[in-house]
mmCIF file with all atom_site columns, C-alpha atoms and ligand atoms in Angstrom:
data_model
loop_
_atom_site.group_PDB
_atom_site.id
_atom_site.type_symbol
_atom_site.label_atom_id
_atom_site.label_alt_id
_atom_site.label_comp_id
_atom_site.label_asym_id
_atom_site.label_entity_id
_atom_site.label_seq_id
_atom_site.pdbx_PDB_ins_code
_atom_site.Cartn_x
_atom_site.Cartn_y
_atom_site.Cartn_z
_atom_site.occupancy
_atom_site.B_iso_or_equiv
_atom_site.pdbx_formal_charge
_atom_site.auth_seq_id
_atom_site.auth_comp_id
_atom_site.auth_asym_id
_atom_site.auth_atom_id
_atom_site.pdbx_PDB_model_num
ATOM   1   C CA . MET A 1 1   ? -8.587  -5.131  -13.010 1.00 0.00 ? 1   MET A CA 1
ATOM   2   C CA . LYS A 1 2   ? -7.103  -2.029  -14.590 1.00 0.00 ? 2   LYS A CA 1
ATOM   3   C CA . SER A 1 3   ? -4.814  0.162   -12.479 1.00 0.00 ? 3   SER A CA 1
ATOM   4   C CA . PHE A 1 4   ? -7.126  3.132   -13.046 1.00 0.00 ? 4   PHE A CA 1
ATOM   5   C CA . ASP A 1 5   ? -10.053 1.259   -11.464 1.00 0.00 ? 5   ASP A CA 1
ATOM   6   C CA . LEU A 1 6   ? -7.928  0.056   -8.552  1.00 0.00 ? 6   LEU A CA 1
ATOM   7   C CA . LEU A 1 7   ? -6.760  3.639   -7.942  1.00 0.00 ? 7   LEU A CA 1
ATOM   8   C CA . LYS A 1 8   ? -10.390 4.770   -7.937  1.00 0.00 ? 8   LYS A CA 1
ATOM   9   C CA . LEU A 1 9   ? -11.107 2.232   -5.158  1.00 0.00 ? 9   LEU A CA 1
ATOM   10  C CA . ALA A 1 10  ? -8.111  3.539   -3.191  1.00 0.00 ? 10  ALA A CA 1
ATOM   11  C CA . GLU A 1 11  ? -9.465  7.081   -3.553  1.00 0.00 ? 11  GLU A CA 1
ATOM   12  C CA . GLU A 1 12  ? -12.837 5.935   -2.218  1.00 0.00 ? 12  GLU A CA 1
ATOM   13  C CA . ALA A 1 13  ? -11.211 4.024   0.661   1.00 0.00 ? 13  ALA A CA 1
ATOM   14  C CA . LYS A 1 14  ? -9.490  7.148   1.934   1.00 0.00 ? 14  LYS A CA 1
ATOM   15  C CA . GLY A 1 15  ? -12.971 8.413   2.847   1.00 0.00 ? 15  GLY A CA 1
ATOM   16  C CA . ASN A 1 16  ? -12.884 6.100   5.894   1.00 0.00 ? 16  ASN A CA 1
ATOM   17  C CA . ALA A 1 17  ? -9.481  7.307   7.098   1.00 0.00 ? 17  ALA A CA 1
ATOM   18  C CA . TYR A 1 18  ? -9.408  7.949   10.852  1.00 0.00 ? 18  TYR A CA 1
ATOM   19  C CA . VAL A 1 19  ? -6.994  10.860  11.036  1.00 0.00 ? 19  VAL A CA 1
ATOM   20  C CA . PRO A 1 20  ? -7.813  13.237  13.904  1.00 0.00 ? 20  PRO A CA 1
ATOM   21  C CA . TYR A 1 21  ? -4.105  14.047  14.400  1.00 0.00 ? 21  TYR A CA 1
ATOM   22  C CA . SER A 1 22  ? -2.501  14.471  10.977  1.00 0.00 ? 22  SER A CA 1
ATOM   23  C CA . LYS A 1 23  ? -5.732  15.149  9.031   1.00 0.00 ? 23  LYS A CA 1
ATOM   24  C CA . PHE A 1 24  ? -3.863  13.411  6.183   1.00 0.00 ? 24  PHE A CA 1
ATOM   25  C CA . LYS A 1 25  ? -6.165  10.833  4.609   1.00 0.00 ? 25  LYS A CA 1
ATOM   26  C CA . VAL A 1 26  ? -4.723  7.832   2.805   1.00 0.00 ? 26  VAL A CA 1
ATOM   27  C CA . GLY A 1 27  ? -6.552  5.005   1.045   1.00 0.00 ? 27  GLY A CA 1
ATOM   28  C CA . ALA A 1 28  ? -5.248  1.802   -0.475  1.00 0.00 ? 28  ALA A CA 1
ATOM   29  C CA . ALA A 1 29  ? -6.714  -0.912  -2.678  1.00 0.00 ? 29  ALA A CA 1
ATOM   30  C CA . LEU A 1 30  ? -4.940  -4.251  -2.952  1.00 0.00 ? 30  LEU A CA 1
ATOM   31  C CA . LEU A 1 31  ? -5.604  -6.638  -5.838  1.00 0.00 ? 31  LEU A CA 1
ATOM   32  C CA . THR A 1 32  ? -4.935  -10.326 -5.159  1.00 0.00 ? 32  THR A CA 1
ATOM   33  C CA . LYS A 1 33  ? -3.673  -12.679 -7.865  1.00 0.00 ? 33  LYS A CA 1
ATOM   34  C CA . GLY A 1 34  ? -7.122  -14.299 -7.701  1.00 0.00 ? 34  GLY A CA 1
ATOM   35  C CA . GLY A 1 35  ? -8.785  -10.990 -8.597  1.00 0.00 ? 35  GLY A CA 1
ATOM   36  C CA . LYS A 1 36  ? -10.204 -9.976  -5.202  1.00 0.00 ? 36  LYS A CA 1
ATOM   37  C CA . VAL A 1 37  ? -9.776  -6.443  -3.867  1.00 0.00 ? 37  VAL A CA 1
ATOM   38  C CA . TYR A 1 38  ? -9.120  -5.493  -0.245  1.00 0.00 ? 38  TYR A CA 1
ATOM   39  C CA . THR A 1 39  ? -9.230  -1.820  0.655   1.00 0.00 ? 39  THR A CA 1
ATOM   40  C CA . GLY A 1 40  ? -7.713  -0.011  3.627   1.00 0.00 ? 40  GLY A CA 1
ATOM   41  C CA . CYS A 1 41  ? -7.288  3.426   5.142   1.00 0.00 ? 41  CYS A CA 1
ATOM   42  C CA . ASN A 1 42  ? -4.927  4.916   7.683   1.00 0.00 ? 42  ASN A CA 1
ATOM   43  C CA . ILE A 1 43  ? -6.061  4.596   11.290  1.00 0.00 ? 43  ILE A CA 1
ATOM   44  C CA . GLU A 1 44  ? -4.374  6.911   13.771  1.00 0.00 ? 44  GLU A CA 1
ATOM   45  C CA . ASN A 1 45  ? -4.142  6.711   17.539  1.00 0.00 ? 45  ASN A CA 1
ATOM   46  C CA . ALA A 1 46  ? -3.595  9.162   20.403  1.00 0.00 ? 46  ALA A CA 1
ATOM   47  C CA . SER A 1 47  ? -0.491  7.083   21.102  1.00 0.00 ? 47  SER A CA 1
ATOM   48  C CA . TYR A 1 48  ? 0.981   8.002   17.690  1.00 0.00 ? 48  TYR A CA 1
ATOM   49  C CA . GLY A 1 49  ? 3.088   4.855   17.300  1.00 0.00 ? 49  GLY A CA 1
ATOM   50  C CA . ALA A 1 50  ? -0.056  2.728   17.427  1.00 0.00 ? 50  ALA A CA 1
ATOM   51  C CA . SER A 1 51  ? -1.232  4.225   14.118  1.00 0.00 ? 51  SER A CA 1
ATOM   52  C CA . ASN A 1 52  ? -1.493  2.090   10.996  1.00 0.00 ? 52  ASN A CA 1
ATOM   53  C CA . CYS A 1 53  ? -0.960  3.114   7.373   1.00 0.00 ? 53  CYS A CA 1
ATOM   54  C CA . ALA A 1 54  ? -3.590  2.509   4.708   1.00 0.00 ? 54  ALA A CA 1
ATOM   55  C CA . GLU A 1 55  ? -1.408  0.046   2.795   1.00 0.00 ? 55  GLU A CA 1
ATOM   56  C CA . ARG A 1 56  ? -0.837  -2.147  5.825   1.00 0.00 ? 56  ARG A CA 1
ATOM   57  C CA . THR A 1 57  ? -4.518  -2.027  6.755   1.00 0.00 ? 57  THR A CA 1
ATOM   58  C CA . ALA A 1 58  ? -5.378  -3.419  3.296   1.00 0.00 ? 58  ALA A CA 1
ATOM   59  C CA . ILE A 1 59  ? -2.594  -6.024  3.357   1.00 0.00 ? 59  ILE A CA 1
ATOM   60  C CA . PHE A 1 60  ? -3.412  -7.195  6.890   1.00 0.00 ? 60  PHE A CA 1
ATOM   61  C CA . LYS A 1 61  ? -7.112  -7.453  6.048   1.00 0.00 ? 61  LYS A CA 1
ATOM   62  C CA . ALA A 1 62  ? -6.238  -9.660  3.069   1.00 0.00 ? 62  ALA A CA 1
ATOM   63  C CA . VAL A 1 63  ? -3.749  -11.842 4.945   1.00 0.00 ? 63  VAL A CA 1
ATOM   64  C CA . SER A 1 64  ? -6.233  -12.316 7.777   1.00 0.00 ? 64  SER A CA 1
ATOM   65  C CA . GLU A 1 65  ? -8.672  -13.668 5.169   1.00 0.00 ? 65  GLU A CA 1
ATOM   66  C CA . GLY A 1 66  ? -6.125  -16.204 3.942   1.00 0.00 ? 66  GLY A CA 1
ATOM   67  C CA . GLU A 1 67  ? -4.781  -14.221 0.955   1.00 0.00 ? 67  GLU A CA 1
ATOM   68  C CA . THR A 1 68  ? -1.014  -13.965 0.528   1.00 0.00 ? 68  THR A CA 1
ATOM   69  C CA . GLU A 1 69  ? -0.497  -13.527 -3.234  1.00 0.00 ? 69  GLU A CA 1
ATOM   70  C CA . PHE A 1 70  ? -0.886  -10.025 -4.551  1.00 0.00 ? 70  PHE A CA 1
ATOM   71  C CA . GLU A 1 71  ? -0.633  -8.384  -7.961  1.00 0.00 ? 71  GLU A CA 1
ATOM   72  C CA . LYS A 1 72  ? -1.004  -4.648  -7.400  1.00 0.00 ? 72  LYS A CA 1
ATOM   73  C CA . ILE A 1 73  ? -1.659  -2.085  -4.708  1.00 0.00 ? 73  ILE A CA 1
ATOM   74  C CA . ALA A 1 74  ? -2.990  1.402   -5.407  1.00 0.00 ? 74  ALA A CA 1
ATOM   75  C CA . VAL A 1 75  ? -2.449  4.272   -2.969  1.00 0.00 ? 75  VAL A CA 1
ATOM   76  C CA . ALA A 1 76  ? -4.259  7.626   -2.854  1.00 0.00 ? 76  ALA A CA 1
ATOM   77  C CA . SER A 1 77  ? -4.107  10.468  -0.363  1.00 0.00 ? 77  SER A CA 1
ATOM   78  C CA . SER A 1 78  ? -5.510  13.878  0.398   1.00 0.00 ? 78  SER A CA 1
ATOM   79  C CA . SER A 1 79  ? -2.278  15.431  -0.890  1.00 0.00 ? 79  SER A CA 1
ATOM   80  C CA . ARG A 1 80  ? -2.218  16.914  -4.364  1.00 0.00 ? 80  ARG A CA 1
ATOM   81  C CA . GLU A 1 81  ? 1.059   15.104  -4.921  1.00 0.00 ? 81  GLU A CA 1
ATOM   82  C CA . GLU A 1 82  ? 1.535   11.353  -5.185  1.00 0.00 ? 82  GLU A CA 1
ATOM   83  C CA . THR A 1 83  ? 1.999   9.691   -1.815  1.00 0.00 ? 83  THR A CA 1
ATOM   84  C CA . TRP A 1 84  ? 4.859   7.243   -1.804  1.00 0.00 ? 84  TRP A CA 1
ATOM   85  C CA . PRO A 1 85  ? 4.393   4.273   0.546   1.00 0.00 ? 85  PRO A CA 1
ATOM   86  C CA . CYS A 1 86  ? 6.457   4.579   3.717   1.00 0.00 ? 86  CYS A CA 1
ATOM   87  C CA . GLY A 1 87  ? 9.407   2.294   4.349   1.00 0.00 ? 87  GLY A CA 1
ATOM   88  C CA . ILE A 1 88  ? 7.557   0.020   6.752   1.00 0.00 ? 88  ILE A CA 1
ATOM   89  C CA . CYS A 1 89  ? 4.746   -0.522  4.228   1.00 0.00 ? 89  CYS A CA 1
ATOM   90  C CA . ARG A 1 90  ? 7.274   -1.272  1.464   1.00 0.00 ? 90  ARG A CA 1
ATOM   91  C CA . GLN A 1 91  ? 8.845   -3.909  3.713   1.00 0.00 ? 91  GLN A CA 1
ATOM   92  C CA . VAL A 1 92  ? 5.413   -5.449  4.411   1.00 0.00 ? 92  VAL A CA 1
ATOM   93  C CA . MET A 1 93  ? 4.629   -5.454  0.661   1.00 0.00 ? 93  MET A CA 1
ATOM   94  C CA . VAL A 1 94  ? 7.846   -7.262  -0.231  1.00 0.00 ? 94  VAL A CA 1
ATOM   95  C CA . GLU A 1 95  ? 7.190   -9.908  2.415   1.00 0.00 ? 95  GLU A CA 1
ATOM   96  C CA . PHE A 1 96  ? 4.323   -11.208 0.302   1.00 0.00 ? 96  PHE A CA 1
ATOM   97  C CA . SER A 1 97  ? 5.069   -10.199 -3.274  1.00 0.00 ? 97  SER A CA 1
ATOM   98  C CA . LYS A 1 98  ? 8.492   -9.771  -4.825  1.00 0.00 ? 98  LYS A CA 1
ATOM   99  C CA . GLU A 1 99  ? 6.807   -8.610  -8.044  1.00 0.00 ? 99  GLU A CA 1
ATOM   100 C CA . LEU A 1 100 ? 4.112   -6.311  -6.718  1.00 0.00 ? 100 LEU A CA 1
ATOM   101 C CA . THR A 1 101 ? 3.093   -3.286  -8.794  1.00 0.00 ? 101 THR A CA 1
ATOM   102 C CA . VAL A 1 102 ? 2.468   -0.078  -6.848  1.00 0.00 ? 102 VAL A CA 1
ATOM   103 C CA . VAL A 1 103 ? -0.047  2.260   -8.471  1.00 0.00 ? 103 VAL A CA 1
ATOM   104 C CA . LEU A 1 104 ? -0.026  5.992   -7.676  1.00 0.00 ? 104 LEU A CA 1
ATOM   105 C CA . GLY A 1 105 ? -1.756  8.927   -9.322  1.00 0.00 ? 105 GLY A CA 1
ATOM   106 C CA . ASP A 1 106 ? -5.016  10.795  -9.497  1.00 0.00 ? 106 ASP A CA 1
ATOM   107 C CA . THR A 1 107 ? -7.990  9.508   -11.477 1.00 0.00 ? 107 THR A CA 1
ATOM   108 C CA . GLU A 1 108 ? -9.527  12.994  -11.709 1.00 0.00 ? 108 GLU A CA 1
ATOM   109 C CA . LYS A 1 109 ? -6.441  14.155  -13.588 1.00 0.00 ? 109 LYS A CA 1
ATOM   110 C CA . ASN A 1 110 ? -6.363  10.849  -15.474 1.00 0.00 ? 110 ASN A CA 1
ATOM   111 C CA . GLU A 1 111 ? -2.863  10.213  -14.090 1.00 0.00 ? 111 GLU A CA 1
ATOM   112 C CA . VAL A 1 112 ? -1.911  6.629   -13.318 1.00 0.00 ? 112 VAL A CA 1
ATOM   113 C CA . HIS A 1 113 ? 1.702   5.670   -12.624 1.00 0.00 ? 113 HIS A CA 1
ATOM   114 C CA . GLU A 1 114 ? 2.999   2.187   -12.003 1.00 0.00 ? 114 GLU A CA 1
ATOM   115 C CA . TYR A 1 115 ? 6.159   1.281   -10.099 1.00 0.00 ? 115 TYR A CA 1
ATOM   116 C CA . SER A 1 116 ? 7.585   -2.088  -9.126  1.00 0.00 ? 116 SER A CA 1
ATOM   117 C CA . ILE A 1 117 ? 8.226   -2.885  -5.480  1.00 0.00 ? 117 ILE A CA 1
ATOM   118 C CA . GLU A 1 118 ? 11.745  -3.831  -6.614  1.00 0.00 ? 118 GLU A CA 1
ATOM   119 C CA . GLU A 1 119 ? 12.394  -0.215  -7.618  1.00 0.00 ? 119 GLU A CA 1
ATOM   120 C CA . LEU A 1 120 ? 10.820  1.161   -4.426  1.00 0.00 ? 120 LEU A CA 1
ATOM   121 C CA . LEU A 1 121 ? 12.703  -1.224  -2.133  1.00 0.00 ? 121 LEU A CA 1
ATOM   122 C CA . SER A 1 122 ? 15.731  -2.686  -3.848  1.00 0.00 ? 122 SER A CA 1
ATOM   123 C CA . HIS A 1 123 ? 18.086  -5.076  -2.065  1.00 0.00 ? 123 HIS A CA 1
ATOM   124 C CA . SER A 1 124 ? 15.358  -5.772  0.480   1.00 0.00 ? 124 SER A CA 1
ATOM   125 C CA . PHE A 1 125 ? 15.773  -7.901  3.559   1.00 0.00 ? 125 PHE A CA 1
ATOM   126 C CA . SER A 1 126 ? 13.636  -11.044 3.366   1.00 0.00 ? 126 SER A CA 1
ATOM   127 C CA . GLY A 1 127 ? 13.119  -14.505 4.807   1.00 0.00 ? 127 GLY A CA 1
ATOM   128 C CA . LEU A 1 128 ? 15.851  -15.736 2.458   1.00 0.00 ? 128 LEU A CA 1
ATOM   129 C CA . ASP A 1 129 ? 18.391  -13.725 4.441   1.00 0.00 ? 129 ASP A CA 1
ATOM   130 C CA . ILE A 1 130 ? 17.289  -15.382 7.665   1.00 0.00 ? 130 ILE A CA 1
ATOM   131 C CA . LYS A 1 131 ? 17.560  -18.849 6.135   1.00 0.00 ? 131 LYS A CA 1
ATOM   132 C CA . GLY A 1 132 ? 21.053  -18.084 4.867   1.00 0.00 ? 132 GLY A CA 1
ATOM   133 C CA . GLU A 1 133 ? 22.143  -16.652 8.186   1.00 0.00 ? 133 GLU A CA 1
ATOM   134 C CA . LYS A 1 134 ? 25.677  -17.469 9.326   1.00 0.00 ? 134 LYS A CA 1
ATOM   135 C CA . ILE A 1 135 ? 26.046  -17.566 13.097  1.00 0.00 ? 135 ILE A CA 1
HETATM 136 N N1 . LIG B 2 .   ? 0.432   7.191   5.850   1.00 0.00 ? 1   LIG B N1 1
HETATM 137 C C1 . LIG B 2 .   ? -0.137  6.143   5.189   1.00 0.00 ? 1   LIG B C1 1
HETATM 138 O O1 . LIG B 2 .   ? -1.257  5.725   5.507   1.00 0.00 ? 1   LIG B O1 1
HETATM 139 N N2 . LIG B 2 .   ? 0.573   5.585   4.176   1.00 0.00 ? 1   LIG B N2 1
HETATM 140 C C2 . LIG B 2 .   ? 1.794   6.017   3.752   1.00 0.00 ? 1   LIG B C2 1
HETATM 141 O O2 . LIG B 2 .   ? 2.404   5.380   2.913   1.00 0.00 ? 1   LIG B O2 1
HETATM 142 C C3 . LIG B 2 .   ? 2.368   7.236   4.313   1.00 0.00 ? 1   LIG B C3 1
HETATM 143 C C4 . LIG B 2 .   ? 1.764   7.706   5.581   1.00 0.00 ? 1   LIG B C4 1
HETATM 144 C C5 . LIG B 2 .   ? -0.320  7.805   6.938   1.00 0.00 ? 1   LIG B C5 1
HETATM 145 C C6 . LIG B 2 .   ? 0.216   7.560   8.318   1.00 0.00 ? 1   LIG B C6 1
HETATM 146 C C7 . LIG B 2 .   ? -0.369  8.722   9.086   1.00 0.00 ? 1   LIG B C7 1
HETATM 147 O O3 . LIG B 2 .   ? -1.690  8.387   9.490   1.00 0.00 ? 1   LIG B O3 1
HETATM 148 C C8 . LIG B 2 .   ? -0.465  9.842   8.053   1.00 0.00 ? 1   LIG B C8 1
HETATM 149 O O4 . LIG B 2 .   ? -0.343  9.211   6.792   1.00 0.00 ? 1   LIG B O4 1
HETATM 150 C C9 . LIG B 2 .   ? 0.602   10.902  8.200   1.00 0.00 ? 1   LIG B C9 1
HETATM 151 O O5 . LIG B 2 .   ? 1.874   10.338  8.254   1.00 0.00 ? 1   LIG B O5 1
#
Protein backbone atom coordinates (compact mmCIF):
# COMPACT_ATOMS: atom_id res chain seq x y z
CA MET A 1 0.00 0.00 0.00
CA LYS A 2 1.22 3.48 -0.86
CA SER A 3 2.12 5.83 1.99
CA PHE A 4 -0.45 8.35 0.74
CA ASP A 5 -3.25 5.79 1.13
CA LEU A 6 -2.03 4.72 4.57
CA LEU A 7 -1.95 8.37 5.66
CA LYS A 8 -5.52 8.77 4.42
CA LEU A 9 -6.56 5.87 6.69
CA ALA A 10 -4.77 7.51 9.63
CA GLU A 11 -6.66 10.74 8.92
CA GLU A 12 -9.95 8.83 8.95
CA ALA A 13 -9.01 6.98 12.15
CA LYS A 14 -8.55 10.23 14.05
CA GLY A 15 -12.32 10.69 13.71
CA ASN A 16 -12.76 8.13 16.52
CA ALA A 17 -10.32 9.84 18.89
CA TYR A 18 -11.66 10.08 22.44
CA VAL A 19 -10.14 13.37 23.56
CA PRO A 20 -12.38 15.22 26.03
CA TYR A 21 -9.33 16.68 27.82
CA SER A 22 -6.79 17.76 25.20
CA LYS A 23 -9.24 18.01 22.26
CA PHE A 24 -6.19 16.97 20.20
CA LYS A 25 -7.21 14.18 17.84
CA VAL A 26 -4.62 11.72 16.56
CA GLY A 27 -5.09 8.80 14.18
CA ALA A 28 -2.68 6.08 13.12
CA ALA A 29 -2.69 3.39 10.46
CA LEU A 30 -0.25 0.50 10.72
CA LEU A 31 0.64 -1.65 7.71
CA THR A 32 1.82 -5.19 8.47
CA LYS A 33 4.41 -6.96 6.31
CA GLY A 34 1.54 -9.22 5.19
CA GLY A 35 -0.40 -6.22 3.87
CA LYS A 36 -3.06 -5.86 6.58
CA VAL A 37 -3.89 -2.47 8.09
CA TYR A 38 -4.72 -1.80 11.74
CA THR A 39 -5.92 1.66 12.66
CA GLY A 40 -5.93 3.41 16.03
CA CYS A 41 -6.80 6.68 17.71
CA ASN A 42 -5.82 8.32 20.96
CA ILE A 43 -8.01 7.41 23.93
CA GLU A 44 -7.81 9.73 26.91
CA ASN A 45 -8.82 9.18 30.51
CA ALA A 46 -9.82 11.38 33.46
CA SER A 47 -6.76 9.87 35.14
CA TYR A 48 -4.46 11.41 32.50
CA GLY A 49 -1.72 8.79 32.78
CA ALA A 50 -4.18 6.10 31.72
CA SER A 51 -4.46 7.68 28.26
CA ASN A 52 -3.18 5.88 25.18
CA CYS A 53 -1.69 7.36 22.01
CA ALA A 54 -3.07 6.55 18.57
CA GLU A 55 0.11 4.77 17.48
CA ARG A 56 0.09 2.42 20.44
CA THR A 57 -3.62 1.73 20.02
CA ALA A 58 -2.94 0.57 16.44
CA ILE A 59 0.16 -1.44 17.39
CA PHE A 60 -1.53 -3.12 20.37
CA LYS A 61 -4.58 -3.99 18.27
CA ALA A 62 -2.29 -5.66 15.72
CA VAL A 63 -0.17 -7.51 18.29
CA SER A 64 -3.30 -8.75 20.04
CA GLU A 65 -4.36 -10.26 16.70
CA GLY A 66 -1.06 -12.12 16.37
CA GLU A 67 0.75 -9.61 14.12
CA THR A 68 4.29 -8.59 15.05
CA GLU A 69 5.93 -7.66 11.73
CA PHE A 70 5.26 -4.18 10.47
CA GLU A 71 6.29 -2.17 7.42
CA LYS A 72 4.94 1.34 7.93
CA ILE A 73 2.88 3.43 10.30
CA ALA A 74 1.14 6.65 9.29
CA VAL A 75 0.18 9.30 11.85
CA ALA A 76 -2.24 12.21 11.43
CA SER A 77 -3.56 14.75 13.90
CA SER A 78 -5.85 17.72 14.23
CA SER A 79 -2.79 20.00 14.21
CA ARG A 80 -1.89 21.82 11.03
CA GLU A 81 1.70 20.75 11.60
CA GLU A 82 3.04 17.21 11.41
CA THR A 83 2.69 15.32 14.67
CA TRP A 84 5.84 13.48 15.61
CA PRO A 85 5.26 10.25 17.55
CA CYS A 86 6.01 10.61 21.25
CA GLY A 87 9.00 8.88 22.81
CA ILE A 88 6.99 6.05 24.34
CA CYS A 89 5.39 5.25 20.97
CA ARG A 90 8.80 5.29 19.25
CA GLN A 91 10.05 2.79 21.82
CA VAL A 92 7.01 0.55 21.22
CA MET A 93 7.56 0.79 17.43
CA VAL A 94 11.20 -0.26 17.68
CA GLU A 95 10.28 -3.25 19.84
CA PHE A 96 8.65 -4.84 16.81
CA SER A 97 10.32 -3.34 13.76
CA LYS A 98 13.89 -2.10 13.53
CA GLU A 99 13.18 -0.95 9.96
CA LEU A 100 9.76 0.63 10.32
CA THR A 101 8.87 3.61 8.12
CA VAL A 102 6.94 6.41 9.82
CA VAL A 103 4.68 8.38 7.49
CA LEU A 104 3.62 11.94 8.36
CA GLY A 105 1.95 14.64 6.30
CA ASP A 106 -1.38 15.85 5.05
CA THR A 107 -3.16 14.23 2.11
CA GLU A 108 -5.25 17.36 1.46
CA LYS A 109 -2.04 19.29 0.83
CA ASN A 110 -0.61 16.28 -1.02
CA GLU A 111 2.27 16.19 1.49
CA VAL A 112 3.66 12.79 2.44
CA HIS A 113 6.94 12.48 4.33
CA GLU A 114 8.68 9.27 5.26
CA TYR A 115 11.12 8.79 8.12
CA SER A 116 12.84 5.68 9.43
CA ILE A 117 12.37 4.64 13.04
CA GLU A 118 16.18 4.51 13.19
CA GLU A 119 16.32 8.27 12.59
CA LEU A 120 13.50 8.98 15.07
CA LEU A 121 14.97 6.77 17.80
CA SER A 122 18.64 6.11 17.22
CA HIS A 123 20.72 4.04 19.64
CA SER A 124 17.51 2.57 21.04
CA PHE A 125 17.32 0.25 23.99
CA SER A 126 16.11 -3.21 22.96
CA GLY A 127 15.90 -6.84 24.02
CA LEU A 128 19.46 -7.26 22.74
CA ASP A 129 20.68 -5.02 25.56
CA ILE A 130 18.95 -7.19 28.13
CA LYS A 131 20.47 -10.36 26.69
CA GLY A 132 23.93 -8.81 26.76
CA GLU A 133 23.49 -7.55 30.29
CA LYS A 134 26.52 -7.78 32.58
CA ILE A 135 25.61 -8.21 36.23
N1 LIG B 1 -0.79 11.77 21.21
C1 LIG B 1 -0.86 10.71 20.36
O1 LIG B 1 -1.90 10.05 20.25
N2 LIG B 1 0.25 10.41 19.64
C2 LIG B 1 1.42 11.11 19.69
O2 LIG B 1 2.40 10.69 19.10
C3 LIG B 1 1.49 12.35 20.45
C4 LIG B 1 0.41 12.56 21.44
C5 LIG B 1 -1.98 12.11 21.98
C6 LIG B 1 -1.90 11.83 23.45
C7 LIG B 1 -2.95 12.77 24.00
O3 LIG B 1 -4.22 12.14 23.90
C8 LIG B 1 -2.93 13.95 23.04
O4 LIG B 1 -2.26 13.49 21.88
C9 LIG B 1 -2.24 15.17 23.58
O5 LIG B 1 -0.97 14.86 24.06
